[in-house]
Coordinates of C-alpha atoms and ligand atoms in Angstrom, one line a residue:
X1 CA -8.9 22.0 9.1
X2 CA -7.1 24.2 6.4
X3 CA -3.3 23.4 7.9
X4 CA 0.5 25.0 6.3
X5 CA 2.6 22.4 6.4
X6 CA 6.4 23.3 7.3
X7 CA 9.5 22.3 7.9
X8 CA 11.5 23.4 11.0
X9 CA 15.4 24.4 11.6
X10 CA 15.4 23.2 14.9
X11 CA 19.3 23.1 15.7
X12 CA 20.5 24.3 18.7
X13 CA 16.5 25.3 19.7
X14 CA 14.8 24.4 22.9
X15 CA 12.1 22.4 22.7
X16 CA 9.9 20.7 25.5
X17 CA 8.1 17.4 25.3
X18 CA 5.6 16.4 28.4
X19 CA 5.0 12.9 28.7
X20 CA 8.2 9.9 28.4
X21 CA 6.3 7.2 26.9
X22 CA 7.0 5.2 23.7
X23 CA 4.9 7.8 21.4
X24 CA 7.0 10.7 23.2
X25 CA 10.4 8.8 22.3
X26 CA 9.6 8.6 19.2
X27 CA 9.1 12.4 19.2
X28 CA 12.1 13.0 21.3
X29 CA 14.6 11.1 18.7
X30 CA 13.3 12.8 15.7
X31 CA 13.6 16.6 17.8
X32 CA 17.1 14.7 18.5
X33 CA 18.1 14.4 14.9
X34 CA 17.0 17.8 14.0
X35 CA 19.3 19.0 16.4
X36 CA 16.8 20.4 18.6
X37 CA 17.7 21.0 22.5
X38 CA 15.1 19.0 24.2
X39 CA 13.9 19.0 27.4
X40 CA 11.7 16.8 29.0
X41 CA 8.9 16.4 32.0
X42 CA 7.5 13.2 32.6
X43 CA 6.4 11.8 36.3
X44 CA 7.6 8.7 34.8
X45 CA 9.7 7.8 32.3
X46 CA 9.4 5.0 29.8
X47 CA 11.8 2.2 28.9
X48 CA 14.4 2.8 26.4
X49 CA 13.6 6.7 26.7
X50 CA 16.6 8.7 25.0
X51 CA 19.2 10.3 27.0
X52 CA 17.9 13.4 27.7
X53 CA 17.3 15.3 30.8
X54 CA 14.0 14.4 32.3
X55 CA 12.6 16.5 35.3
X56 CA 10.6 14.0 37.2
X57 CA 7.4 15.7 38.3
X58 CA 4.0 17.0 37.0
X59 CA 3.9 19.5 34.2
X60 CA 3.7 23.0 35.5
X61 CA 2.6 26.1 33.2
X62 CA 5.9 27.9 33.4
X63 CA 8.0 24.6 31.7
X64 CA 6.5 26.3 28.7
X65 CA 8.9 29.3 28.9
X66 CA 11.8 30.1 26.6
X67 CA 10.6 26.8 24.3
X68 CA 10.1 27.3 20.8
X69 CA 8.0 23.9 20.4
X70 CA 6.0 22.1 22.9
X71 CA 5.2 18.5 22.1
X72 CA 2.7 17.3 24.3
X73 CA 2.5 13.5 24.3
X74 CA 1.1 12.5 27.8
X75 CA -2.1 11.4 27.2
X76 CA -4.0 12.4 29.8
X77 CA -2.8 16.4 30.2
X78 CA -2.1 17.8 26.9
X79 CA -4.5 20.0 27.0
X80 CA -3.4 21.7 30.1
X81 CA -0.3 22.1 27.9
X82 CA -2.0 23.3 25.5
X83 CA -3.6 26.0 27.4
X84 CA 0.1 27.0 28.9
X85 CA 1.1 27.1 25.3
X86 CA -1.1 29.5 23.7
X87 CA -1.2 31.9 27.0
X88 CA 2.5 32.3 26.0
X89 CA 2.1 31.9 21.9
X90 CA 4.3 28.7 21.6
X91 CA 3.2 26.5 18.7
X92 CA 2.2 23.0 20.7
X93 CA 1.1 19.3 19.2
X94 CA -1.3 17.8 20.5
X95 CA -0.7 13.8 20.7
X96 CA -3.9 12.8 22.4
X97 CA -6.5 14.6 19.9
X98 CA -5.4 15.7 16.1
X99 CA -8.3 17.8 15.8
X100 CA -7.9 20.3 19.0
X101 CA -4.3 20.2 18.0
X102 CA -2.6 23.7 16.7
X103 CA 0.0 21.8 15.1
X104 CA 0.6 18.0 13.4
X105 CA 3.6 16.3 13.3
X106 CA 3.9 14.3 9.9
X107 CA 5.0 11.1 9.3
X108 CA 8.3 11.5 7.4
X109 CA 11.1 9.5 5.4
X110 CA 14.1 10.6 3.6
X111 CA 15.3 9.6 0.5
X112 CA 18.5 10.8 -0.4
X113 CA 18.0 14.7 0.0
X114 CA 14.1 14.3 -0.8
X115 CA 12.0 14.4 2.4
X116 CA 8.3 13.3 2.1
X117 CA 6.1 14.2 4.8
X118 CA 2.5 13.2 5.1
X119 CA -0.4 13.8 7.0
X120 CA -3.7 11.8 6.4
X121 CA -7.2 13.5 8.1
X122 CA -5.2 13.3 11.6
X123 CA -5.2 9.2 11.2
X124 CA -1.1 8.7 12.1
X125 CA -1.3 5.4 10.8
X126 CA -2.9 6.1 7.4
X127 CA -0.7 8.2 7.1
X128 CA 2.8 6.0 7.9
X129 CA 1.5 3.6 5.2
X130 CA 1.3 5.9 3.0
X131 CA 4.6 7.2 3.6
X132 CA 6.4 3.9 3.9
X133 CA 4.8 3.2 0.4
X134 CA 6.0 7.3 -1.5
X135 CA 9.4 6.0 0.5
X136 CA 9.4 2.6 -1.5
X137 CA 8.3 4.1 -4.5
X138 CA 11.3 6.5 -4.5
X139 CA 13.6 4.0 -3.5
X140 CA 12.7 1.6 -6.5
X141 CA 12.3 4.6 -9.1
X142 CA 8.8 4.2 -9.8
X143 CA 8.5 7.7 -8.5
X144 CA 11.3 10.6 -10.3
X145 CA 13.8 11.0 -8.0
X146 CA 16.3 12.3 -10.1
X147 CA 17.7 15.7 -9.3
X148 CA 19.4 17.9 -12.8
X149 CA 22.6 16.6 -13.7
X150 CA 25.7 17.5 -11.0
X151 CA 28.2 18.1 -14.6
X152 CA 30.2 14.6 -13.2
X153 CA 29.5 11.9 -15.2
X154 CA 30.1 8.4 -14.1
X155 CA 29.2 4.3 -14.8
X156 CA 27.5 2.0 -12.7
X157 CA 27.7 -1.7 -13.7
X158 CA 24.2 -3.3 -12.6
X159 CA 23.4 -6.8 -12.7
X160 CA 20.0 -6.6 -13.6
X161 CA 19.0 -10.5 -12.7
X162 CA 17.7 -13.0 -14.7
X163 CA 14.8 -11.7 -16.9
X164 CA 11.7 -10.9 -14.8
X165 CA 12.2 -6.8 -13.7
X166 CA 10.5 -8.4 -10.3
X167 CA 14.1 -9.6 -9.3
X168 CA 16.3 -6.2 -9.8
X169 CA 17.4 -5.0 -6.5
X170 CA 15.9 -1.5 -5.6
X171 CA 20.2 -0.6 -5.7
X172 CA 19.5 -1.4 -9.3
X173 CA 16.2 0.2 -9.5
X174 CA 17.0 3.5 -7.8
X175 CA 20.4 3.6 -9.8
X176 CA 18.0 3.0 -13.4
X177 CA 15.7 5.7 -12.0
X178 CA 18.6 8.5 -12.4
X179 CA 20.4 7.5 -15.5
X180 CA 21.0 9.6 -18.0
X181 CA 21.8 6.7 -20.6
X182 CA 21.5 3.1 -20.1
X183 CA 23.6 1.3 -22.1
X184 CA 22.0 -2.6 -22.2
X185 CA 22.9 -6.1 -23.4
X186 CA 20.1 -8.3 -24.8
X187 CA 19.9 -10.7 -21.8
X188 CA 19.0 -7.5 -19.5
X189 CA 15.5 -7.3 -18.4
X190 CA 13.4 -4.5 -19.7
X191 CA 12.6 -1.9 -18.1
X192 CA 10.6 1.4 -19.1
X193 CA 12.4 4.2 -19.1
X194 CA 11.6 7.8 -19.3
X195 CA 11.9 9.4 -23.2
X196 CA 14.7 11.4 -21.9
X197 CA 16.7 8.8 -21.4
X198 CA 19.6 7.7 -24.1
X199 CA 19.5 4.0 -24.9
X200 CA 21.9 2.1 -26.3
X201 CA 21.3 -1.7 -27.0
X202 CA 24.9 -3.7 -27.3
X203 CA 23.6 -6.8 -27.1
X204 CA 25.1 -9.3 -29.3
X205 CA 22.2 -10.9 -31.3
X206 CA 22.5 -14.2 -33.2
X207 CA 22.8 -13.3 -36.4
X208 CA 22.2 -9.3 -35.9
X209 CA 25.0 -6.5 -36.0
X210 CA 27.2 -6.8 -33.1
X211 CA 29.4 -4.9 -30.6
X212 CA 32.8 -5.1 -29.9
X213 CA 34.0 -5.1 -26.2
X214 CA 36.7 -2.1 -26.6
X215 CA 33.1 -0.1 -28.5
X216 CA 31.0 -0.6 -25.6
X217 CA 34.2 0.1 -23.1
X218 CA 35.0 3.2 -25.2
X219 CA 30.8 4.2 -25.6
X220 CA 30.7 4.0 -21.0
X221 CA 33.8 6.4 -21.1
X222 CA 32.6 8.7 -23.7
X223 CA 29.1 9.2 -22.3
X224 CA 30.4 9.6 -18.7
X225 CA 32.8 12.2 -19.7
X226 CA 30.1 14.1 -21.1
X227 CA 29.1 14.3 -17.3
X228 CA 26.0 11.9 -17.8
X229 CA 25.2 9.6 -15.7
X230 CA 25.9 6.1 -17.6
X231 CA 23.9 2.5 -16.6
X232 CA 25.5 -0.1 -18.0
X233 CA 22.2 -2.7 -17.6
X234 CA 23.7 -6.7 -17.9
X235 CA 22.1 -9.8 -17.3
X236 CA 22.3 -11.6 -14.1
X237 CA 25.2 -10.7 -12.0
X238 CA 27.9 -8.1 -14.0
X239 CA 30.7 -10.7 -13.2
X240 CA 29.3 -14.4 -13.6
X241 CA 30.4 -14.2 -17.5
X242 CA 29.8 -10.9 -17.6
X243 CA 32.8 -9.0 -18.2
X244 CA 31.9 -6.5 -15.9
X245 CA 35.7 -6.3 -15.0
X246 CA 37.2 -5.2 -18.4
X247 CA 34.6 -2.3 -18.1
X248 CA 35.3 -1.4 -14.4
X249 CA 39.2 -1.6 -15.8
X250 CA 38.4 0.9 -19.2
X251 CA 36.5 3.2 -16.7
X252 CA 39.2 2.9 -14.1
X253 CA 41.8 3.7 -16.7
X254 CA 39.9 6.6 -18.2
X255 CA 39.6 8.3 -14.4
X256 CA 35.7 8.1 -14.5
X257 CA 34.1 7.1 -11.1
X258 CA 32.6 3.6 -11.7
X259 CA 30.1 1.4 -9.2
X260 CA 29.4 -2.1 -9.6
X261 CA 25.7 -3.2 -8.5
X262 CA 25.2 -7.5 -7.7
X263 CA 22.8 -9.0 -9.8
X264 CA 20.8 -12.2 -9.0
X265 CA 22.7 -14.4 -11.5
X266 CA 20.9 -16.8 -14.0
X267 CA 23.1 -19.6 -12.3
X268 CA 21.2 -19.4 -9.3
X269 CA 17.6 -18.1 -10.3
X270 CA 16.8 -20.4 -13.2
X271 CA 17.2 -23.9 -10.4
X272 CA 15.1 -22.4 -8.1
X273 CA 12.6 -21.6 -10.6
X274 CA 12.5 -24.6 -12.2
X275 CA 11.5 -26.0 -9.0
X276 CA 15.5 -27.4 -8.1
X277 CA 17.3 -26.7 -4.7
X278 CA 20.9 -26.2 -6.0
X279 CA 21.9 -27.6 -2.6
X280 CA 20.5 -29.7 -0.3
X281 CA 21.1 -31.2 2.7
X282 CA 22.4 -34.8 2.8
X283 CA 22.2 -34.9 -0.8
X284 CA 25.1 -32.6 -2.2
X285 CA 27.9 -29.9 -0.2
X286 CA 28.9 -28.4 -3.4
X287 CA 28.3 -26.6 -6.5
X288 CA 29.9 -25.4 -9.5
X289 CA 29.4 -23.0 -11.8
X290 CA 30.7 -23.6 -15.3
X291 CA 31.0 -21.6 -18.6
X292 CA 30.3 -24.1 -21.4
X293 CA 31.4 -21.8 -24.0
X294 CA 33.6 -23.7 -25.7
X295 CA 33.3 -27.2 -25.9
X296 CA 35.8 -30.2 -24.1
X297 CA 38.7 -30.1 -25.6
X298 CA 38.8 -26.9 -27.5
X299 CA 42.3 -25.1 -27.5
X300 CA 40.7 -22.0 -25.5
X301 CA 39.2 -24.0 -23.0
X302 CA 40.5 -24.1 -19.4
X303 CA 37.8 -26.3 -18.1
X304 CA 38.6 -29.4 -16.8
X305 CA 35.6 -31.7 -17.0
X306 CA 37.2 -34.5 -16.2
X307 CA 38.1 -33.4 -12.3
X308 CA 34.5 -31.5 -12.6
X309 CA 32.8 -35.3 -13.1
X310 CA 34.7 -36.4 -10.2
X311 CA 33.9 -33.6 -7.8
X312 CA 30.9 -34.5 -7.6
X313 CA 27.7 -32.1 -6.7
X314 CA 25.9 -30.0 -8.7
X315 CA 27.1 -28.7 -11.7
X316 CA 25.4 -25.6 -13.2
X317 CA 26.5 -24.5 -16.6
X318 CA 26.1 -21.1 -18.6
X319 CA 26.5 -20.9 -22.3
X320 CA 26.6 -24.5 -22.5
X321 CA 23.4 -25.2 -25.6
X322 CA 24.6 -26.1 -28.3
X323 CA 27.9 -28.1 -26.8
X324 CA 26.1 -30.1 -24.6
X325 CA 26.5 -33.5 -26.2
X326 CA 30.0 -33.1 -25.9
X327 CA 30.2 -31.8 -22.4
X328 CA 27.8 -35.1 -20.9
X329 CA 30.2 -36.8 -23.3
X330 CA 33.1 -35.8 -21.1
X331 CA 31.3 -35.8 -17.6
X332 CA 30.5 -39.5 -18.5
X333 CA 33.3 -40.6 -19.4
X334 CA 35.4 -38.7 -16.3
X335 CA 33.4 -40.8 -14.2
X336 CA 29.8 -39.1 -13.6
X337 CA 27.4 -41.9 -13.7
X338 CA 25.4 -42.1 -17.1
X339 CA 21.9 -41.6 -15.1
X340 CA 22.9 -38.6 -13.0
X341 CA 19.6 -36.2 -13.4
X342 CA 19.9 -33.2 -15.5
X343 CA 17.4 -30.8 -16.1
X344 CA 17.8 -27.7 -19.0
X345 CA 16.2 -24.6 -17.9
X346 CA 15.7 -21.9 -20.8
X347 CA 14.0 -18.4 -20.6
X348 CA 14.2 -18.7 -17.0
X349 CA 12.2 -15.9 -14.8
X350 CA 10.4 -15.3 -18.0
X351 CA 6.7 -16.4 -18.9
X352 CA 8.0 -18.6 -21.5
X353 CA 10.4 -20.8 -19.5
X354 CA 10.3 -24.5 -20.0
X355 CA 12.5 -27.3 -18.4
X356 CA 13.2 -30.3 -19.8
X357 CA 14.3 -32.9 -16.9
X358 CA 16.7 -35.7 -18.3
X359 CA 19.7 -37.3 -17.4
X360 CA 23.4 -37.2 -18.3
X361 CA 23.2 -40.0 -21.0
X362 CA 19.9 -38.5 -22.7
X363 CA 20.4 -35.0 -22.6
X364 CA 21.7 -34.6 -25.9
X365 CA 18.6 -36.6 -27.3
X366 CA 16.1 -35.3 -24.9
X367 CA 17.5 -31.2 -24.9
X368 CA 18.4 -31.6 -28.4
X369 CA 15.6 -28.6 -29.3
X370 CA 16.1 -26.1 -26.5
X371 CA 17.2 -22.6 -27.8
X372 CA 19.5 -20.7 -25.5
X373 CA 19.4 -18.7 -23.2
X374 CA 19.4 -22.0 -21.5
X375 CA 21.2 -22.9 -17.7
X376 CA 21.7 -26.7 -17.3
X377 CA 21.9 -28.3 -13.8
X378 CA 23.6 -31.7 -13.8
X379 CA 23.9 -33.5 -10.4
X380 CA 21.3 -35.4 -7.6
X381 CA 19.5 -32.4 -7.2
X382 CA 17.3 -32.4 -10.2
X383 CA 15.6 -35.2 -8.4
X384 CA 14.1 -33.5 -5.8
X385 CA 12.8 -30.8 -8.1
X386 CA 8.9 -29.8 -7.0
X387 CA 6.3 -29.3 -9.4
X388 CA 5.4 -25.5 -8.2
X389 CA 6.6 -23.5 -10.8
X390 CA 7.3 -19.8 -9.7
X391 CA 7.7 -18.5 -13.4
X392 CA 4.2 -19.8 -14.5
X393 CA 2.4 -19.9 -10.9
X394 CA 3.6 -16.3 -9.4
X395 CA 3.0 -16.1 -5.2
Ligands
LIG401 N1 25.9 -12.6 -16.1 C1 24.8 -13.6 -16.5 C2 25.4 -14.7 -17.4 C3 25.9 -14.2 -18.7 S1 26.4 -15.5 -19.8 C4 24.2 -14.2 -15.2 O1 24.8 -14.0 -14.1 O2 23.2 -14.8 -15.3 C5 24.9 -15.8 -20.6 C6 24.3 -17.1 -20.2 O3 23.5 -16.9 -19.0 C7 23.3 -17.7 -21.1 O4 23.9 -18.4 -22.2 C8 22.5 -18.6 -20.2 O5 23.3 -19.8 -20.0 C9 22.5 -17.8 -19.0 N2 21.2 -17.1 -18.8 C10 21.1 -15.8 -18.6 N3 19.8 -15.4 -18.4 C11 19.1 -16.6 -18.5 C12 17.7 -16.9 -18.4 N4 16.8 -16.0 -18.2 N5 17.4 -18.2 -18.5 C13 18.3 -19.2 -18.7 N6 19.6 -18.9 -18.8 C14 20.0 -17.6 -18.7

């Protein structure tokens, strides 16, 4: 059946459905949300109908009158409506039988101001699934979404998560979808984005050139005063070591509209994919999350391992390859005992991760070859890691 599909300004309009079961208060809160005036006749009226008048009796031909839209969702007479409806030229769907129907109602979604609405063959629920995947696929930005540029520019800080694109939020994914330049560091998952799109690595490579933090504050401010729409894509979450709040402050500063997006951080991800319950009950209340940056005892350092061995739990530590030896050094000898599990967990998320499960006194032997990026988890825990490995064994 060759069909025009169309989309209604209902506000204000009267419209009459016949029937007040579930399928017809479905019908009756979309009509609702349009704005339409609807009226109702139903012999009986379902639970949890809407609020709307209901005449409680049969349907009678001249309910049709003065009705712009008849939707006829009763089962067993639409079409006796039907018949009313084209004696008097009113457009009427049909809910019992798509194919004698004059008119279909879609299954619809909204994405911000994009409405999809699909019919499939007259089969409703083909068609639902089919919309609630085109609704999914805009939300994520696997499908374009983005509308021409609006002249203000602006920066969103997204955590992007730990590695694997799988574990971005679809707030990170829709927001990625409609940039205009993504500005990434080298612990940010990659993602493909359209050749349009202005990208800007400022990740700080061993050994390779490097950014400074007022460049990369001053590169967000430019862009987004050029009214394009600036990602800044980071690692994890934008403020577990992040600083996402210097570049919130620059944007602040420089009067551009800024919007920070939570990532999964690496702190939390790379336990659980190593197999390693960060908490667990009867075994530890607590954990920590440390930045090992800088080893025990340095100047700079604010840490205080020797209060950290005593608290007890599980410790999780960022940045910490490479001054490892000294840190177990100064958990030990605060008073963590020498065998407490510890398990190093590089490339988490990624295909390549490896963990190598040790303990405090053997770590520095035993981890002596991981490369970073690496998150170590020191505390009872480790012991009850699993053997199912997400990373290399996906659900
Ligand atoms: N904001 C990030 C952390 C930035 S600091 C987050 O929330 O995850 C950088 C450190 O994060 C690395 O030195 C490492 O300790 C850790 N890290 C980040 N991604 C990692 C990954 N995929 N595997 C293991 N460690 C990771």
């Amino acid at each position: 059946m060759a069909l025009l599909p169309l989309h209604l300004s209902l506000a204000g309009k009267r419209v009459l459905v016949v029937g007040a079961g579930a399928v017809a208060a479905r019908r009756t809160r979309s009509l609702l949300a349009a704005g339409a005036r609807v009226d109702v006749v139903s012999s009986e009226v379902g639970e949890g109908f809407p609020d709307v008048p209901v005449a409680r009796r049969a349907f009678r031909d001249d309910d049709v009158d003065g009705a712009w839209l008849v939707l006829s969702c009763t089962g067993t007479a639409d079409a006796e409506v039907a018949l009313a409806c084209a004696a008097r030229q009113v457009w009427c769907v049909r809910a019992d039988t798509a194919a004698l129907s004059d008119a279909w109602m879609p299954a619809t979604a909204s994405v911000d101001d994009v409405v999809l609405s699909v019919t499939a063959g007259g089969d409703p629920r083909r068609a639902v699934r089919l919309r609630d995947a085109l609704a999914l696929s805009l939300e994520v930005g696997e499908l374009p979404l983005r509308r021409s540029r609006s002249g203000a520019g602006s920066v969103v800080l997204v955590g992007g998560g730990p590695g694997d694109p799988d574990l971005m939020t679809v707030r990170a994914r829709r927001v990625l979808a409609g940039a205009d330049v993504v500005v990434c560091d080298r612990l940010a998952p990659l993602v493909h984005l359209p050749e349009d799109v202005e990208v800007v690595s400022v990740g700080k490579t061993p050994g390779g050139p490097s950014w400074f933090q007022r460049d990369i504050e001053a590169l967000l401010v430019d862009r987004a005063r050029q009214g394009r729409r600036v990602v800044r894509l980071k690692g994890g979450d934008v403020h577990v070591f992040g600083r996402g709040h210097e570049e919130v402050t620059a944007c602040v500063r420089a009067g551009v509209p800024v919007e920070v997006v939570p990532g999964l951080t690496s702190a939390l991800a790379a336990p659980t994919y190593a197999g390693i319950p960060v908490t667990a009950r009867g075994v530890t209340q607590s954990f920590s999350v440390v930045s090992g940056h800088l080893p025990p005892g340095d100047p700079g350092s604010t840490v205080d391992w020797s209060a950290l061995a005593r608290l007890g739990g599980t410790l999780v530590l960022l940045m910490a390859v490479g001054r490892l030896p000294a840190i177990c050094a100064a958990l030990v000898d605060g008073g963590r005992a020498p065998a407490t599990p510890v398990a190093v967990v590089a490339d988490a998320t990624m295909p390549q991760q490896r963990t190598v499960v040790t303990t405090l006194e053997r770590a520095p032997v035993d981890a002596g070859e991981v490369r970073a990026p690496a998150v170590v988890v020191i505390g009872e825990v480790v012991a009850l890691r699993h053997e199912w490995d997400p990373a290399r064994d996906p659900p």
